[in-house]
Amino acid sequence: MAAQIFDHEKLDVYRLAVEYVADSFGIAKELSGLHRHSRDQWLRAAQSIPLNIAEGNGKQGLKDKSRYFEIARGSALECASMHAVLRVCDAIDSESNTHGKLELKRIVSMLTRLIQRSQSVAEDAFEYEYEYRDACHLYKSDAADDSE
């Protein structure tokens, strides 16, 4: 395992996002010709997820932090849509589609929880299941702020 030098590298959601990028690039190697534009859009969106997680985690203000996590979540949802598009066009197989969407669902769930923690308010508008165990481990200090 590589050394974790920066705080964002300690976040499970960041590591999952980087793994998703690696998986996406592995699949994208096979896409060309007619699927070239979709491939390029998909890879930009995939890379945007960990990049925005890292940038957001480095922000001091909770509002800024939340904004970057929201952008990362939006990019993850864009990737989920790209899976549907690529699947319906027969560019990726059903197994790759399902595996990618499950990874993205977990990433979106974790980002949703981080956004809520950053905003310190409950958002009922999201129907994603939360993985508290993975999303919150670095933000225990925020829990102390909530109890005050």
Short mmCIF file of C-alpha atoms in Angstrom, two decimals:
data_model
loop_
_atom_site.label_atom_id
_atom_site.label_comp_id
_atom_site.label_asym_id
_atom_site.label_seq_id
_atom_site.Cartn_x
_atom_site.Cartn_y
_atom_site.Cartn_z
CA MET A 1 0.00 0.00 0.00
CA ALA A 2 1.31 3.46 -0.90
CA ALA A 3 2.18 5.94 1.82
CA GLN A 4 -0.66 8.28 2.79
CA ILE A 5 0.91 11.70 2.88
CA PHE A 6 -2.15 13.93 2.47
CA ASP A 7 -5.35 13.93 4.56
CA HIS A 8 -7.60 13.18 1.58
CA GLU A 9 -5.67 9.95 0.97
CA LYS A 10 -6.96 8.69 4.33
CA LEU A 11 -10.58 9.01 3.22
CA ASP A 12 -12.15 5.72 2.14
CA VAL A 13 -14.30 7.56 -0.39
CA TYR A 14 -11.19 9.04 -2.02
CA ARG A 15 -9.54 5.62 -2.29
CA LEU A 16 -12.72 4.13 -3.76
CA ALA A 17 -12.91 6.98 -6.27
CA VAL A 18 -9.32 6.37 -7.38
CA GLU A 19 -10.09 2.65 -7.77
CA TYR A 20 -13.14 3.57 -9.86
CA VAL A 21 -10.92 5.71 -12.11
CA ALA A 22 -8.55 2.76 -12.58
CA ASP A 23 -11.47 0.43 -13.42
CA SER A 24 -12.90 2.99 -15.84
CA PHE A 25 -9.61 3.41 -17.67
CA GLY A 26 -9.29 -0.37 -17.92
CA ILE A 27 -12.67 -0.62 -19.64
CA ALA A 28 -12.19 2.54 -21.70
CA LYS A 29 -9.10 1.10 -23.40
CA GLU A 30 -11.48 -1.02 -25.43
CA LEU A 31 -13.69 1.90 -26.52
CA SER A 32 -12.90 3.65 -29.77
CA GLY A 33 -14.47 4.89 -32.97
CA LEU A 34 -18.15 5.55 -32.47
CA HIS A 35 -17.79 5.43 -28.66
CA ARG A 36 -14.78 7.78 -28.52
CA HIS A 37 -16.72 10.87 -27.40
CA SER A 38 -18.64 9.00 -24.70
CA ARG A 39 -15.38 7.45 -23.50
CA ASP A 40 -13.68 10.84 -23.21
CA GLN A 41 -16.65 12.38 -21.34
CA TRP A 42 -16.80 9.38 -19.01
CA LEU A 43 -13.09 9.52 -18.18
CA ARG A 44 -13.22 13.27 -17.47
CA ALA A 45 -16.16 12.74 -15.12
CA ALA A 46 -14.46 9.76 -13.44
CA GLN A 47 -11.27 11.74 -12.80
CA SER A 48 -13.30 14.64 -11.46
CA ILE A 49 -14.53 12.54 -8.53
CA PRO A 50 -11.23 12.04 -6.64
CA LEU A 51 -9.88 15.43 -7.75
CA ASN A 52 -12.82 17.27 -6.20
CA ILE A 53 -12.75 15.10 -3.07
CA ALA A 54 -9.08 16.02 -2.57
CA GLU A 55 -9.64 19.71 -3.24
CA GLY A 56 -12.72 19.86 -1.03
CA ASN A 57 -11.06 18.04 1.83
CA GLY A 58 -8.30 20.65 1.76
CA LYS A 59 -10.73 23.55 2.21
CA GLN A 60 -11.00 25.13 5.63
CA GLY A 61 -14.56 26.40 5.39
CA LEU A 62 -17.39 23.90 5.66
CA LYS A 63 -19.31 25.64 2.86
CA ASP A 64 -16.35 25.31 0.46
CA LYS A 65 -15.71 21.73 1.55
CA SER A 66 -19.35 20.85 0.94
CA ARG A 67 -19.36 22.53 -2.50
CA TYR A 68 -16.46 20.39 -3.75
CA PHE A 69 -17.97 17.21 -2.32
CA GLU A 70 -21.21 18.11 -4.16
CA ILE A 71 -19.27 18.52 -7.41
CA ALA A 72 -17.63 15.12 -6.84
CA ARG A 73 -21.06 13.58 -6.19
CA GLY A 74 -22.40 15.16 -9.38
CA SER A 75 -19.49 13.69 -11.33
CA ALA A 76 -20.20 10.25 -9.84
CA LEU A 77 -23.84 10.53 -10.90
CA GLU A 78 -22.70 11.61 -14.37
CA CYS A 79 -20.57 8.45 -14.52
CA ALA A 80 -23.59 6.35 -13.55
CA SER A 81 -25.48 7.87 -16.44
CA MET A 82 -22.54 7.20 -18.75
CA HIS A 83 -22.69 3.54 -17.73
CA ALA A 84 -26.32 3.44 -18.85
CA VAL A 85 -25.47 5.15 -22.14
CA LEU A 86 -22.50 2.90 -22.83
CA ARG A 87 -24.51 -0.20 -21.95
CA VAL A 88 -27.48 0.67 -24.17
CA CYS A 89 -25.04 1.29 -27.04
CA ASP A 90 -23.41 -2.11 -26.41
CA ALA A 91 -20.10 -0.42 -25.62
CA ILE A 92 -19.76 -2.18 -22.24
CA ASP A 93 -21.08 -5.51 -21.06
CA SER A 94 -23.72 -6.01 -18.41
CA GLU A 95 -21.23 -7.17 -15.77
CA SER A 96 -19.02 -4.08 -16.17
CA ASN A 97 -22.10 -1.87 -16.07
CA THR A 98 -23.43 -3.43 -12.87
CA HIS A 99 -20.04 -3.48 -11.14
CA GLY A 100 -19.37 0.17 -12.02
CA LYS A 101 -22.79 1.32 -10.88
CA LEU A 102 -22.42 -0.48 -7.56
CA GLU A 103 -19.05 1.22 -6.99
CA LEU A 104 -20.62 4.57 -7.87
CA LYS A 105 -23.60 4.01 -5.57
CA ARG A 106 -21.22 3.48 -2.68
CA ILE A 107 -19.19 6.59 -3.60
CA VAL A 108 -22.35 8.70 -3.92
CA SER A 109 -23.62 7.42 -0.58
CA MET A 110 -20.38 8.28 1.18
CA LEU A 111 -20.19 11.72 -0.44
CA THR A 112 -23.78 12.43 0.52
CA ARG A 113 -22.91 11.71 4.14
CA LEU A 114 -19.80 13.90 4.00
CA ILE A 115 -21.86 16.73 2.53
CA GLN A 116 -24.40 16.42 5.30
CA ARG A 117 -21.66 16.44 7.92
CA SER A 118 -20.10 19.51 6.29
CA GLN A 119 -23.41 21.33 6.19
CA SER A 120 -24.37 20.16 9.68
CA VAL A 121 -28.00 19.77 8.61
CA ALA A 122 -30.09 16.79 7.60
CA GLU A 123 -31.09 16.58 3.95
CA ASP A 124 -34.17 14.45 3.41
CA ALA A 125 -34.01 14.94 -0.36
CA PHE A 126 -31.44 12.19 -0.86
CA GLU A 127 -32.52 8.57 -0.97
CA TYR A 128 -29.04 7.02 -0.89
CA GLU A 129 -28.11 4.51 1.76
CA TYR A 130 -25.33 5.76 3.98
CA GLU A 131 -22.21 3.89 4.87
CA TYR A 132 -21.51 5.71 8.12
CA ARG A 133 -18.69 3.36 9.04
CA ASP A 134 -16.63 4.36 5.99
CA ALA A 135 -17.71 7.95 5.44
CA CYS A 136 -17.35 9.34 8.94
CA HIS A 137 -14.19 7.88 10.38
CA LEU A 138 -12.12 11.01 9.79
CA TYR A 139 -14.81 13.42 10.87
CA LYS A 140 -15.33 12.34 14.45
CA SER A 141 -14.30 15.83 15.57
CA ASP A 142 -17.38 17.13 13.76
CA ALA A 143 -19.52 14.88 15.99
CA ALA A 144 -18.15 16.68 19.03
CA ASP A 145 -19.20 19.99 17.45
CA ASP A 146 -22.73 18.62 16.91
CA SER A 147 -23.15 17.82 20.60
CA GLU A 148 -22.35 21.37 21.70
#
